[in-house]
Every structure is written in structure tokens, then in C-alpha cells.
C-alpha atoms as one frame of an Amber mdcrd trajectory, in Angstrom:
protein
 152.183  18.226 -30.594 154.904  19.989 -30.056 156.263  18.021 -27.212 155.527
  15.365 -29.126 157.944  16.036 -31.936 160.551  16.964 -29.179 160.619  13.901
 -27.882 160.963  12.466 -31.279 164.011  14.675 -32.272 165.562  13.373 -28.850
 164.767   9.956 -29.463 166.513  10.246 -32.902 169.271  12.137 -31.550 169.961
   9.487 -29.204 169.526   6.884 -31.368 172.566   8.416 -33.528 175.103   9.195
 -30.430 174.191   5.240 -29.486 175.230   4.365 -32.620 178.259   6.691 -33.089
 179.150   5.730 -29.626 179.018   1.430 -30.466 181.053   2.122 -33.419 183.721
   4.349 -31.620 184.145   1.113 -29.435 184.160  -1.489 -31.925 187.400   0.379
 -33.449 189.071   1.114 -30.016 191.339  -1.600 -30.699 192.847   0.764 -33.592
 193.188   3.278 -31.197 196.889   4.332 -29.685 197.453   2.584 -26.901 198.029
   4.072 -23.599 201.924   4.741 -22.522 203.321   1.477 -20.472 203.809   1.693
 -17.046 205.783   3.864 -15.767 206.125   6.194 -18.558 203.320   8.897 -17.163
 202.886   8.949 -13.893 199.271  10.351 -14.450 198.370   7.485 -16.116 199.745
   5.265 -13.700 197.780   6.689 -10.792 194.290   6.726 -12.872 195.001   3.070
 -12.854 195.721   2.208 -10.300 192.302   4.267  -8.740 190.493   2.818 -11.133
 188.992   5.004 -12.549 189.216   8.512 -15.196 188.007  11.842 -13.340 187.054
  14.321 -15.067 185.417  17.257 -14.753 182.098  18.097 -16.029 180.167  21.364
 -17.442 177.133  21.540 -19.838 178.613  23.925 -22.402 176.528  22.578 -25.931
 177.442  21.154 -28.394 180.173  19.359 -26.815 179.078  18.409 -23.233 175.109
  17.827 -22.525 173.913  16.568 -19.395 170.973  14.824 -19.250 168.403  15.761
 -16.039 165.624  13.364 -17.490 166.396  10.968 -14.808 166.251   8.112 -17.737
 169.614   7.042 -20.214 172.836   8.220 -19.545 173.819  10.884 -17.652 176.303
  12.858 -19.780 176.405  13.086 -23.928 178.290  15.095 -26.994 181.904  15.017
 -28.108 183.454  15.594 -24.776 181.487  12.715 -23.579 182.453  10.310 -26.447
 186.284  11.457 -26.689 186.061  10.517 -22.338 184.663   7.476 -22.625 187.091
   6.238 -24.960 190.028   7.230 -22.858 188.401   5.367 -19.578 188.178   2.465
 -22.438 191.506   2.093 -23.182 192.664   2.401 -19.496 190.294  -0.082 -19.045
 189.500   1.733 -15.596 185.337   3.337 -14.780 184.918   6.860 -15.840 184.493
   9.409 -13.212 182.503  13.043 -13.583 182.892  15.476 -11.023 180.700  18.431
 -11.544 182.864  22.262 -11.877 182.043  25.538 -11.793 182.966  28.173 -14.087
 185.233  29.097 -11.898 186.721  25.819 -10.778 186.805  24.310 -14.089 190.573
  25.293 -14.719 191.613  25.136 -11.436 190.747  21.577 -10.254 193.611  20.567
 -12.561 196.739  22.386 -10.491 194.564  20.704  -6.908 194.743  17.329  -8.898
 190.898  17.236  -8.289 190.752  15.396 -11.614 192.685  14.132 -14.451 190.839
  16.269 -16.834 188.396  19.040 -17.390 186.411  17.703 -20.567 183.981  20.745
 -20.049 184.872  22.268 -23.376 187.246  25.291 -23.117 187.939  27.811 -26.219
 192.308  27.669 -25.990 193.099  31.256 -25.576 196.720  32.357 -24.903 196.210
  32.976 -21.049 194.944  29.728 -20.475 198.037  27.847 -22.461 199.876  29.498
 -19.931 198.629  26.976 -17.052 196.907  24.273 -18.656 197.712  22.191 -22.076
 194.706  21.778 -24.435 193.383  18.845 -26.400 191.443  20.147 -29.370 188.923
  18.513 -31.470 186.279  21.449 -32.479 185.956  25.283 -32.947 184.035  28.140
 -32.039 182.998  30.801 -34.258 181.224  33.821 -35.595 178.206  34.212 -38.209
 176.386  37.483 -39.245 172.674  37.392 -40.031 170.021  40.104 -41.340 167.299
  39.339 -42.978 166.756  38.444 -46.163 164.900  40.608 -47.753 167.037  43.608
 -46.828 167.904  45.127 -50.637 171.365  46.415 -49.078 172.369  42.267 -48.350
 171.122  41.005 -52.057 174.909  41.319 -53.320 176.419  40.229 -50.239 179.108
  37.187 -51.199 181.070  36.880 -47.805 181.577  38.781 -44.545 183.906  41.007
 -45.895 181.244  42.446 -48.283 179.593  43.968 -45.043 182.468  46.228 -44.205
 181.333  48.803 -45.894 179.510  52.092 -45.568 176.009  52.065 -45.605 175.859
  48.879 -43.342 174.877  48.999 -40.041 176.106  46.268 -37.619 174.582  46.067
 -34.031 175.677  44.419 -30.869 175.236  43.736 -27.375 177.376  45.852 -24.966
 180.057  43.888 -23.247 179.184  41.091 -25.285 182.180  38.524 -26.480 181.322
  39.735 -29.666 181.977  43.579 -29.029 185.737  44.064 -29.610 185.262  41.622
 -32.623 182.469  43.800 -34.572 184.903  46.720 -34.072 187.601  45.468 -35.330
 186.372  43.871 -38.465 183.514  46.395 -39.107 185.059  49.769 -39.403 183.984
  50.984 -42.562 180.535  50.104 -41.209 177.915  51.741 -39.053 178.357  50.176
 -35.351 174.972  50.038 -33.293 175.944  49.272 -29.132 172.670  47.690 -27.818
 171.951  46.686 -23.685 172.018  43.348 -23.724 168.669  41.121 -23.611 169.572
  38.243 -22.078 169.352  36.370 -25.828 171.673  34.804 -28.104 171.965  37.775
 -30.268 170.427  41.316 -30.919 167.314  39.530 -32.892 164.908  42.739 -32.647
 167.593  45.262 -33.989 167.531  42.996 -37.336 163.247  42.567 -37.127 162.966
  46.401 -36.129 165.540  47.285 -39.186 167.111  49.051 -37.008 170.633  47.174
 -37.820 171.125  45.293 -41.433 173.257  42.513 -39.853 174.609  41.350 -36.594
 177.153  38.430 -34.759 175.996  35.166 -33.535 177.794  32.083 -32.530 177.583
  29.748 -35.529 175.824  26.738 -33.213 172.927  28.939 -31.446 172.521  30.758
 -35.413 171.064  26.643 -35.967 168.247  27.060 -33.736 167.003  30.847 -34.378
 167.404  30.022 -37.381 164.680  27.131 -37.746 162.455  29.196 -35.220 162.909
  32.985 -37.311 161.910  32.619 -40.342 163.540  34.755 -43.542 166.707  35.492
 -42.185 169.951  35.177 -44.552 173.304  34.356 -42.921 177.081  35.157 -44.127
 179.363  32.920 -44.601 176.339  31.034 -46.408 178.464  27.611 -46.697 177.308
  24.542 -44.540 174.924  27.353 -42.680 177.526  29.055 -41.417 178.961  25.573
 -39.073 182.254  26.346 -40.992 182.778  29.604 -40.308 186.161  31.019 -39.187
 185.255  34.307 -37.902 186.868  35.124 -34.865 187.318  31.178 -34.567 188.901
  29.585 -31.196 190.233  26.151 -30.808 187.756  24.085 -28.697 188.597  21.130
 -26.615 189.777  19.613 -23.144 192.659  20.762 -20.633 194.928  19.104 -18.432
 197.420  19.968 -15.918 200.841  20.803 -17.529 203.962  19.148 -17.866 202.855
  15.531 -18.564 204.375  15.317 -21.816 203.789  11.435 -22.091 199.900  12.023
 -21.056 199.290  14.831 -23.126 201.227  13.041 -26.518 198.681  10.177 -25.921
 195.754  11.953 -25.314 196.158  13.840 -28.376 196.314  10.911 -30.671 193.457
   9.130 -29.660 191.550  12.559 -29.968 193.395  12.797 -33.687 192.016   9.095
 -34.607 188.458   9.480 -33.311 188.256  13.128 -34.606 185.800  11.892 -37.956
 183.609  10.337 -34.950 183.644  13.046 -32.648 182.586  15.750 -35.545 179.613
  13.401 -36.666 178.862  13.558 -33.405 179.168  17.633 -32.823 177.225  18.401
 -36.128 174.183  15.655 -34.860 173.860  17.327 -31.581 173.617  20.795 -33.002
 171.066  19.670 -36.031 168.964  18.722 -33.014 169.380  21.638 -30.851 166.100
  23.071 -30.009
């Protein structure tokens, strides 16, 4: 049964990128069109290859890769936003598989034209690639919710207090965070488990509340039940704690490139955020 209802949540999810991604077609022609020849000499070389590489990374909700052996190969955002670039080239599109490791670097070897493996833009990556966002990564605290000491709780500042205990994993991208915008509050270092976030401290009581990124909080919290999360709004998909600018990177100075890549990204951004909040209302 449960498989079962898996492979119904895929099939709908699939259903709804098919559709998003037919209607992102039918409006390409509203799209900015690429610069003329000659203008970006990036642009001239993809076409006259023939085709749009870029490089590829499963990094949810943005970039999926499908192993199923049936349908296409890659999904998400990234996917979408790269497809409609190839599009309007009119040339094939091209994945090349990266590393973490390789994923910034294949743009300075001119490996590809584009690493659409999602990157969070932080200031010492500006310094050797440009970005184009479209999304965000960010921060949610959950406890549970019947703990008396969250019942008044309104927003994450509320939880700076004393009296609150806030637990983390050590060396977790979290940990510099929590100490920063907890220090009123009781901070709890935990080893890390190997899961998305310090689950047992909040079912042992142990810790009243602790960090999660807002798009795994989706799935723990359909699988844990009774579990309250701050900020409430949207469950926590618009939250702007220690929020990062998501997107794609490409080599630097090519101005013209860049400028156009940017507005198509701009005009399809309504698309591409249907898309984002679809994938991670299906994540399992």
C-alpha cells in the first residue's frame, strides 16, 4: 500500500511538472530573446555546437534526477529554467554530471556553459562565478507542540529567551547560526546522526526547539506527528532565517550572457516557483 500511494504521488507530481513544463513553452515566445550574433561570444559558440551544457547535481527541490529508467531524465526548477534557455537558442540541451567539487570549477575549464546544480550565492563564490537566482534557502525551528514553554510562541524571536533550550548538530551549517541568534537561550551541541535535524533531542525533551531547513521540515513533518514549527506562515516555505539566494552560476565576465539569462529567469520566475513548491509538497 504504501508503494502504492508512492507511485501515485509521483504520478501526480509528474503530471503537474508536464503541465507546468507545456505551458512554460507555449509562452516562450514572450520570453527575451537571446542577444544577436555577435554580441556574447558564449552564446555564439553554444550555437554554433548545438547544443546548451550544463552541469548537473541532484540537490532537491531544484534539480531531481530520475534513476527509474522510464520519463525524463532530469526534473525541478533548474531543469525547467534549462530547458527554456536550450529553447530559445533553439540548440539540444546538454547535462554533464559534477561533483561537489567540480561543480564550480567546470565553469573557469569551459567544461560547460552553466552549472544549473543549484548553488546558495555566498560572497566567496561571487568572487569567481556570477549567479542567476530564482529561489532561497532557509531556516525553520520546530519542538513539539505540546511543549507548555512554546504555547505563546508568535515568531522566532520569541525563542530567544531564557528558559529555552535550542539543540544542534556539531559542525552542522546550522551551528554558527543557532549561536548567533539564540543567545539568551540555552544551546544544546549534539554529534551528529546522519538526519536532517536533531529529531530525538525534541521527542526525548531534551531540547524545546531546534533548526531545520524549511524544505526537509515538509517531509518530517507529514511523517512526525505533533510537532509545531516557527515561523508558522505557509509551513515555514517562507521563512527568512538565515536565508541564501539560490540559483545557477556561470563563468564571469559575460555581461551580455549573464543580462539575458537573468531576464528569462525574471519572466518564468511565477513558473519556476509553482514548480519548486509542487516538488517539495511531494517530497517523501
Amino acid at each position: 500500500m504504501q508503494q502504492h500511494d508512492k507511485s501515485r504521488a509521483w504520478g501526480r507530481w509528474t503530471a503537474a511538472a508536464a503541465l507546468l513544463a507545456v505551458s512554460a513553452l507555449a509562452s516562450a515566445q514572450t520570453l527575451p530573446a537571446p542577444p544577436a550574433p555577435g554580441q556574447s561570444p558564449r552564446i555564439d559558440a553554444i550555437r554554433k555546437s548545438g547544443q546548451l551544457r550544463v552541469g548537473v547535481l541532484q540537490n532537491a527541490p531544484w534539480l531531481i534526477q530520475n534513476t527509474s529508467g522510464s520519463g525524463e531524465a532530469w526534473s525541478g526548477p533548474a531543469w525547467m529554467l534549462a530547458k527554456e534557455y536550450a529553447h530559445l537558442l533553439g540548440v539540444k540541451l546538454a547535462p554533464v554530471m559534477v561533483s561537489h567539487e567540480t561543480k564550480i570549477p567546470v565553469l573557469a575549464a569551459n567544461q560547460v556553459d552553466m552549472s544549473i546544480t543549484p548553488l546558495a550565492q555566498t560572497p566567496d563564490r561571487t568572487k569567481v562565478v556570477d549567479f542567476v537566482l530564482y529561489s532561497s534557502t532557509s531556516v525553520c525551528m520546530f519542538g513539539r507542540a505540546d511543549n507548555p514553554k512554546l504555547a505563546g510562541v508568535k515568531s522566532v524571536d520569541d525563542l530567544n529567551r531564557a528558559g529555552i533550550t535550542v539543540a544542534y548538530f556539531t559542525g552542522g551549517a546550522e551551528e554558527g547560526w543557532v549561536k548567533q541568534r539564540f543567545p539568551k537561550a540555552t544551546l544544546r551541541a549534539v554529534n551528529n546522526s546522519g538526519a536532517t535535524a536533531p529529531v530525538e533531542e525534541i521527542m526525548a525533551k531534551r531540547a524545546d526547539v531546534v533548526p531545520i531547513n524549511r524544505v526537509p521540515w515538509v517531509a518530517l513533518n507529514r511523517k512526525v506527528h505533533g510537532l509545531v514549527v516557527f515561523p508558522s506562515a505557509d509551513n515555514c516555505q517562507k521563512s527568512t532565517e538565515k536565508a541564501d539566494p539560490v540559483g545557477l552560476a556561470v563563468d564571469k565576465n559575460q555581461p551580455a550572457y549573464l543580462d539575458w539569462l537573468r531576464k528569462v529567469a525574471a519572466a518564468m520566475q511565477p513558473k519556476l516557483t509553482a514548480d519548486e513548491k509542487s516538488v517539495v509538497e511531494h517530497m517523501q
